[in-house]
Amino acid sequence: MHEYTSGARVWGLSCPGFPEEVSRARRWTRDILRGSPLAEDAELIVSELSANAILHTASGRQAGNFHLALAVSPQAIALSVTDDGGTGTAPKIEHRDQHAEHGRGLSMVSALAHRVVVHKSRSGHTVTVELVTDARPGGHPC
C-alpha cells in the first residue's frame, strides 16, 4: 500500500458470465495483491466463487454477469463476488465426502478464510470473504 494511503483501497470488476472470465478474475486479483502473503489464498477463493456464480446462477446464462469487489487494508483483505441470481437458494457451506464431485467449494473457501458471509443482493447473492494478516497497524500491509 502506498505510504500516503492510510485506509482501505477498494477495486471493482464486472465480468461477463463466460468460463474464461474466471481466469481473468484470478489474474486481476493476483495483480492487485502482488507481494501480499494472502495473494494465493485470495486468488483461489476468487476462482472458486467466480466459477460458482457461472455454474450455479443466471450469471452463466446469456447476457449474465458476475461482479467482484476487493478491499485491501494493512490488516485484512475482503473480497466479494455477486451473482445474477436465478436460483431459489443461497450459496451455503456443505460438508461433503472428500470424493464428492460437487459441493465442496464453499467448505474449502471457509477453511482458508477468517470469515465467510452470504447475503442477498439486489438481483442475486453476494459472498464476501475476509482474510486477515498478522500485520499490526503500521506493520507490513497486505
Coordinates of N, CA and C in Angstrom, one line a residue:
M1 N 0.8 -1.2 0.0 CA 0.0 0.0 0.0 C 0.9 1.2 0.0
H2 N 0.5 2.2 -0.7 CA 1.3 3.5 -0.8 C 1.4 4.2 0.5
E3 N 2.5 4.8 0.8 CA 2.7 5.4 2.1 C 1.8 6.6 2.4
Y4 N 1.1 7.2 1.4 CA 0.2 8.3 1.7 C -1.3 7.8 1.8
T5 N -1.5 6.5 1.7 CA -2.8 5.9 1.8 C -2.9 5.2 3.2
S6 N -3.8 5.7 4.0 CA -3.9 5.1 5.4 C -5.1 4.2 5.5
G7 N -6.1 4.3 4.7 CA -7.3 3.4 4.8 C -7.3 2.3 3.8
A8 N -8.4 1.7 3.7 CA -8.5 0.6 2.8 C -8.6 1.1 1.3
R9 N -8.1 0.4 0.4 CA -8.3 0.7 -1.0 C -9.2 -0.3 -1.6
V10 N -10.1 0.1 -2.5 CA -11.2 -0.8 -3.0 C -11.1 -0.8 -4.5
W11 N -11.3 -2.0 -5.1 CA -11.3 -2.1 -6.5 C -12.6 -2.9 -6.9
G12 N -13.1 -2.7 -8.1 CA -14.2 -3.5 -8.6 C -14.0 -4.0 -10.0
L13 N -14.6 -5.1 -10.4 CA -14.6 -5.6 -11.7 C -15.9 -6.3 -12.0
S14 N -16.4 -6.0 -13.2 CA -17.6 -6.8 -13.7 C -17.1 -7.6 -14.9
C15 N -17.6 -8.9 -14.9 CA -17.2 -9.8 -15.9 C -18.4 -10.5 -16.5
P16 N -18.4 -10.7 -17.9 CA -19.5 -11.5 -18.5 C -19.4 -12.9 -17.9
G17 N -20.5 -13.6 -17.9 CA -20.5 -14.9 -17.3 C -20.0 -16.1 -18.2
F18 N -18.9 -15.9 -18.8 CA -18.2 -16.9 -19.6 C -17.2 -17.6 -18.7
P19 N -17.0 -18.9 -18.9 CA -16.0 -19.6 -18.1 C -14.6 -19.1 -18.2
E20 N -14.2 -18.5 -19.3 CA -12.8 -18.0 -19.4 C -12.6 -16.7 -18.6
E21 N -13.7 -16.1 -18.1 CA -13.6 -15.0 -17.2 C -13.1 -15.3 -15.8
V22 N -13.2 -16.6 -15.5 CA -12.7 -17.0 -14.1 C -11.2 -16.7 -14.1
S23 N -10.5 -17.1 -15.2 CA -9.0 -16.8 -15.2 C -8.7 -15.3 -15.2
R24 N -9.6 -14.5 -15.9 CA -9.4 -13.1 -15.8 C -9.6 -12.6 -14.4
A25 N -10.6 -13.1 -13.7 CA -10.8 -12.7 -12.3 C -9.6 -13.0 -11.4
R26 N -9.0 -14.2 -11.7 CA -7.8 -14.6 -10.9 C -6.6 -13.7 -11.2
R27 N -6.4 -13.4 -12.5 CA -5.3 -12.5 -12.8 C -5.5 -11.1 -12.2
W28 N -6.7 -10.6 -12.3 CA -7.0 -9.3 -11.7 C -6.7 -9.3 -10.2
T29 N -7.1 -10.3 -9.5 CA -6.8 -10.4 -8.1 C -5.3 -10.5 -7.8
R30 N -4.6 -11.4 -8.6 CA -3.2 -11.6 -8.4 C -2.4 -10.2 -8.7
D31 N -2.8 -9.5 -9.7 CA -2.2 -8.2 -10.0 C -2.3 -7.2 -8.8
I32 N -3.5 -7.1 -8.3 CA -3.8 -6.2 -7.2 C -3.0 -6.6 -5.9
L33 N -3.0 -7.9 -5.7 CA -2.4 -8.3 -4.4 C -0.9 -8.8 -4.5
R34 N -0.3 -8.5 -5.6 CA 1.1 -8.9 -5.8 C 2.0 -8.5 -4.6
G35 N 2.7 -9.5 -4.1 CA 3.5 -9.3 -2.9 C 2.8 -9.5 -1.6
S36 N 1.5 -9.7 -1.6 CA 0.8 -9.9 -0.3 C 1.0 -11.4 0.1
P37 N 1.1 -11.6 1.4 CA 1.2 -13.0 1.9 C -0.2 -13.8 1.7
L38 N -1.2 -13.0 1.4 CA -2.6 -13.6 1.3 C -3.0 -13.7 -0.2
A39 N -2.1 -13.4 -1.1 CA -2.5 -13.3 -2.5 C -2.9 -14.7 -3.1
E40 N -2.2 -15.8 -2.8 CA -2.5 -17.1 -3.3 C -3.9 -17.6 -2.8
D41 N -4.1 -17.4 -1.5 CA -5.4 -17.8 -1.0 C -6.6 -16.9 -1.6
A42 N -6.4 -15.6 -1.7 CA -7.4 -14.8 -2.3 C -7.6 -15.2 -3.8
E43 N -6.6 -15.5 -4.5 CA -6.7 -15.9 -5.9 C -7.6 -17.2 -6.0
L44 N -7.3 -18.2 -5.2 CA -8.0 -19.4 -5.1 C -9.5 -19.2 -4.8
I45 N -9.7 -18.3 -3.8 CA -11.1 -18.0 -3.4 C -11.9 -17.3 -4.5
V46 N -11.3 -16.3 -5.2 CA -11.9 -15.6 -6.3 C -12.3 -16.6 -7.4
S47 N -11.4 -17.5 -7.7 CA -11.6 -18.5 -8.7 C -12.8 -19.4 -8.4
E48 N -12.9 -19.9 -7.2 CA -14.0 -20.7 -6.7 C -15.3 -20.0 -6.8
L49 N -15.3 -18.8 -6.2 CA -16.6 -18.0 -6.1 C -17.0 -17.6 -7.5
S50 N -16.1 -17.2 -8.4 CA -16.5 -16.8 -9.8 C -17.0 -18.0 -10.5
A51 N -16.4 -19.2 -10.4 CA -16.9 -20.4 -11.1 C -18.2 -20.8 -10.6
N52 N -18.4 -20.7 -9.3 CA -19.8 -21.0 -8.7 C -20.8 -20.1 -9.3
A53 N -20.5 -18.8 -9.4 CA -21.5 -17.8 -10.0 C -21.9 -18.3 -11.4
I54 N -20.9 -18.6 -12.2 CA -21.2 -19.0 -13.6 C -21.9 -20.3 -13.7
L55 N -21.5 -21.3 -12.8 CA -22.1 -22.6 -12.9 C -23.5 -22.8 -12.3
H56 N -23.8 -22.0 -11.2 CA -25.0 -22.2 -10.5 C -26.0 -21.1 -10.5
T57 N -25.8 -20.0 -11.2 CA -26.7 -18.9 -11.2 C -26.9 -18.4 -12.6
A58 N -27.8 -17.4 -12.7 CA -28.0 -16.8 -14.0 C -26.8 -16.0 -14.6
S59 N -25.8 -15.9 -13.8 CA -24.6 -15.2 -14.2 C -24.0 -16.0 -15.4
G60 N -24.2 -17.3 -15.5 CA -23.6 -18.1 -16.6 C -24.5 -18.2 -17.8
R61 N -25.7 -17.6 -17.7 CA -26.6 -17.6 -18.9 C -26.3 -16.5 -19.8
Q62 N -26.9 -16.5 -21.0 CA -26.7 -15.5 -22.0 C -27.0 -14.1 -21.4
A63 N -26.0 -13.2 -21.6 CA -26.1 -11.8 -21.0 C -25.9 -11.8 -19.5
G64 N -25.5 -12.9 -18.9 CA -25.2 -12.9 -17.5 C -23.9 -12.3 -17.1
N65 N -23.7 -11.8 -15.9 CA -22.5 -11.2 -15.4 C -22.3 -11.6 -13.9
F66 N -21.1 -11.5 -13.5 CA -20.8 -11.5 -12.1 C -19.8 -10.4 -11.8
H67 N -19.9 -9.9 -10.5 CA -19.2 -8.7 -10.1 C -18.3 -9.0 -8.9
L68 N -17.0 -8.5 -9.0 CA -16.1 -8.7 -7.9 C -15.8 -7.4 -7.3
A69 N -15.5 -7.4 -6.0 CA -15.0 -6.2 -5.2 C -13.9 -6.7 -4.4
L70 N -12.9 -5.9 -4.3 CA -11.7 -6.3 -3.5 C -11.3 -5.1 -2.7
A71 N -11.3 -5.2 -1.3 CA -10.8 -4.2 -0.4 C -9.6 -4.6 0.3
V72 N -8.6 -3.8 0.3 CA -7.3 -4.1 1.0 C -6.9 -3.1 2.0
S73 N -6.6 -3.5 3.2 CA -6.1 -2.7 4.2 C -4.9 -3.3 4.8
P74 N -4.1 -2.7 5.7 CA -2.9 -3.3 6.2 C -3.2 -4.6 7.0
Q75 N -4.4 -4.7 7.5 CA -4.7 -5.9 8.4 C -5.6 -6.9 7.7
A76 N -6.3 -6.6 6.6 CA -7.2 -7.6 6.0 C -7.5 -7.3 4.5
I77 N -7.9 -8.4 3.9 CA -8.4 -8.3 2.6 C -9.9 -8.8 2.6
A78 N -10.8 -8.1 2.0 CA -12.2 -8.5 1.9 C -12.5 -8.6 0.4
L79 N -13.0 -9.7 0.0 CA -13.3 -9.9 -1.4 C -14.8 -10.4 -1.5
S80 N -15.5 -9.9 -2.5 CA -16.9 -10.3 -2.7 C -17.1 -10.6 -4.2
V81 N -18.0 -11.6 -4.4 CA -18.5 -12.0 -5.7 C -20.0 -11.9 -5.6
T82 N -20.6 -11.2 -6.5 CA -22.0 -11.0 -6.6 C -22.5 -11.7 -7.9
D83 N -23.5 -12.5 -7.8 CA -24.0 -13.2 -9.0 C -25.3 -12.6 -9.4
D84 N -25.9 -13.0 -10.5 CA -27.1 -12.5 -11.1 C -28.3 -13.2 -10.6
G85 N -28.2 -14.1 -9.6 CA -29.4 -14.8 -9.1 C -29.9 -15.9 -10.0
G86 N -31.2 -16.1 -9.9 CA -31.8 -17.1 -10.7 C -32.0 -18.4 -10.0
T87 N -31.6 -18.5 -8.8 CA -31.8 -19.7 -8.0 C -32.6 -19.4 -6.8
G88 N -33.3 -20.3 -6.3 CA -34.2 -20.1 -5.1 C -33.4 -20.2 -3.8
T89 N -32.2 -20.7 -3.8 CA -31.5 -20.9 -2.6 C -30.2 -20.1 -2.6
A90 N -29.8 -19.7 -1.4 CA -28.5 -19.0 -1.2 C -27.3 -20.0 -1.2
P91 N -26.2 -19.6 -1.7 CA -25.0 -20.5 -1.5 C -24.8 -20.8 -0.1
K92 N -24.4 -22.1 0.2 CA -24.2 -22.5 1.6 C -23.0 -23.5 1.7
I93 N -22.4 -23.5 2.8 CA -21.3 -24.4 3.1 C -21.8 -25.7 3.4
E94 N -21.4 -26.7 2.6 CA -21.8 -28.1 2.8 C -20.6 -28.9 3.1
H95 N -20.7 -29.8 4.0 CA -19.6 -30.7 4.4 C -19.9 -32.0 3.7
R96 N -19.1 -32.2 2.6 CA -19.3 -33.4 1.7 C -18.1 -34.4 1.9
D97 N -18.3 -35.6 1.5 CA -17.3 -36.6 1.4 C -16.2 -36.1 0.5
Q98 N -14.9 -36.4 0.9 CA -13.8 -35.9 0.1 C -13.8 -36.4 -1.3
H99 N -14.5 -37.4 -1.7 CA -14.6 -37.9 -3.0 C -15.8 -37.3 -3.8
A100 N -16.6 -36.5 -3.2 CA -17.7 -35.9 -3.9 C -17.2 -35.0 -5.0
E101 N -17.9 -35.0 -6.1 CA -17.5 -34.2 -7.3 C -18.0 -32.8 -7.2
H102 N -19.0 -32.5 -6.4 CA -19.5 -31.2 -6.3 C -19.9 -30.9 -4.8
G103 N -20.0 -29.6 -4.5 CA -20.5 -29.2 -3.2 C -19.4 -28.9 -2.2
R104 N -18.1 -29.0 -2.5 CA -17.1 -28.8 -1.5 C -16.4 -27.4 -1.6
G105 N -16.8 -26.6 -2.6 CA -16.1 -25.4 -2.9 C -16.2 -24.4 -1.7
L106 N -17.4 -24.1 -1.2 CA -17.5 -23.2 -0.1 C -16.9 -23.7 1.2
S107 N -16.8 -25.0 1.3 CA -16.1 -25.5 2.5 C -14.7 -25.2 2.4
M108 N -14.1 -25.3 1.2 CA -12.7 -25.0 1.0 C -12.4 -23.5 1.3
V109 N -13.3 -22.7 0.7 CA -13.2 -21.2 0.9 C -13.3 -20.9 2.4
S110 N -14.2 -21.6 3.1 CA -14.3 -21.3 4.6 C -13.1 -21.7 5.3
A111 N -12.4 -22.8 4.9 CA -11.2 -23.3 5.6 C -10.1 -22.3 5.4
L112 N -10.0 -21.5 4.3 CA -9.0 -20.6 4.1 C -9.3 -19.2 4.7
A113 N -10.5 -18.9 4.9 CA -10.9 -17.5 5.3 C -11.1 -17.4 6.8
H114 N -11.0 -16.1 7.2 CA -11.3 -15.8 8.6 C -12.8 -15.8 8.8
R115 N -13.5 -15.3 7.7 CA -15.0 -15.2 7.8 C -15.6 -15.3 6.4
V116 N -16.7 -16.0 6.3 CA -17.5 -16.0 5.0 C -18.9 -15.6 5.3
V117 N -19.4 -14.6 4.6 CA -20.8 -14.1 4.8 C -21.5 -14.2 3.4
V118 N -22.7 -14.8 3.4 CA -23.5 -14.8 2.2 C -24.7 -13.9 2.5
H119 N -25.0 -13.0 1.6 CA -26.2 -12.2 1.8 C -26.9 -11.9 0.4
K120 N -28.2 -11.7 0.5 CA -29.0 -11.4 -0.7 C -28.6 -10.0 -1.2
S121 N -28.4 -10.0 -2.5 CA -28.2 -8.7 -3.1 C -29.4 -8.3 -3.9
R122 N -29.3 -7.2 -4.6 CA -30.5 -6.8 -5.4 C -31.0 -7.8 -6.4
S123 N -30.1 -8.5 -7.1 CA -30.6 -9.4 -8.1 C -30.2 -10.9 -7.8
G124 N -29.3 -11.1 -6.9 CA -28.9 -12.5 -6.6 C -28.3 -12.6 -5.2
H125 N -27.1 -13.1 -5.1 CA -26.4 -13.2 -3.8 C -25.0 -12.7 -3.9
T126 N -24.5 -12.2 -2.8 CA -23.1 -11.8 -2.7 C -22.4 -12.7 -1.6
V127 N -21.3 -13.2 -2.0 CA -20.5 -14.0 -1.0 C -19.3 -13.1 -0.7
T128 N -19.1 -12.7 0.6 CA -18.0 -11.9 1.0 C -17.1 -12.7 1.9
V129 N -15.8 -12.7 1.6 CA -14.8 -13.5 2.3 C -13.8 -12.5 2.9
E130 N -13.4 -12.7 4.2 CA -12.4 -11.9 4.8 C -11.2 -12.8 5.1
L131 N -10.0 -12.2 4.7 CA -8.7 -12.8 5.0 C -8.0 -11.9 5.9
V132 N -7.4 -12.3 7.0 CA -6.7 -11.4 8.0 C -5.3 -11.8 8.0
T133 N -4.4 -10.7 8.0 CA -3.0 -10.9 8.1 C -2.5 -10.7 9.5
D134 N -1.3 -11.1 9.8 CA -0.8 -10.9 11.2 C -0.3 -9.5 11.4
A135 N -0.2 -8.7 10.3 CA 0.4 -7.3 10.4 C -0.4 -6.5 11.4
R136 N 0.2 -5.7 12.2 CA -0.4 -4.8 13.1 C -0.4 -3.4 12.4
P137 N -1.2 -2.4 12.9 CA -1.2 -1.1 12.4 C 0.2 -0.6 12.3
G138 N 0.6 -0.1 11.2 CA 2.0 0.4 11.0 C 2.9 -0.7 10.5
G139 N 2.4 -1.9 10.5 CA 3.2 -3.1 10.0 C 3.2 -3.2 8.5
H140 N 3.7 -4.4 8.1 CA 3.7 -4.7 6.7 C 2.3 -4.9 6.2
P141 N 1.9 -4.1 5.1 CA 0.5 -4.2 4.6 C 0.3 -5.5 3.8
C142 N -1.0 -5.8 3.6 CA -1.4 -6.9 2.8 C -0.8 -6.6 1.4

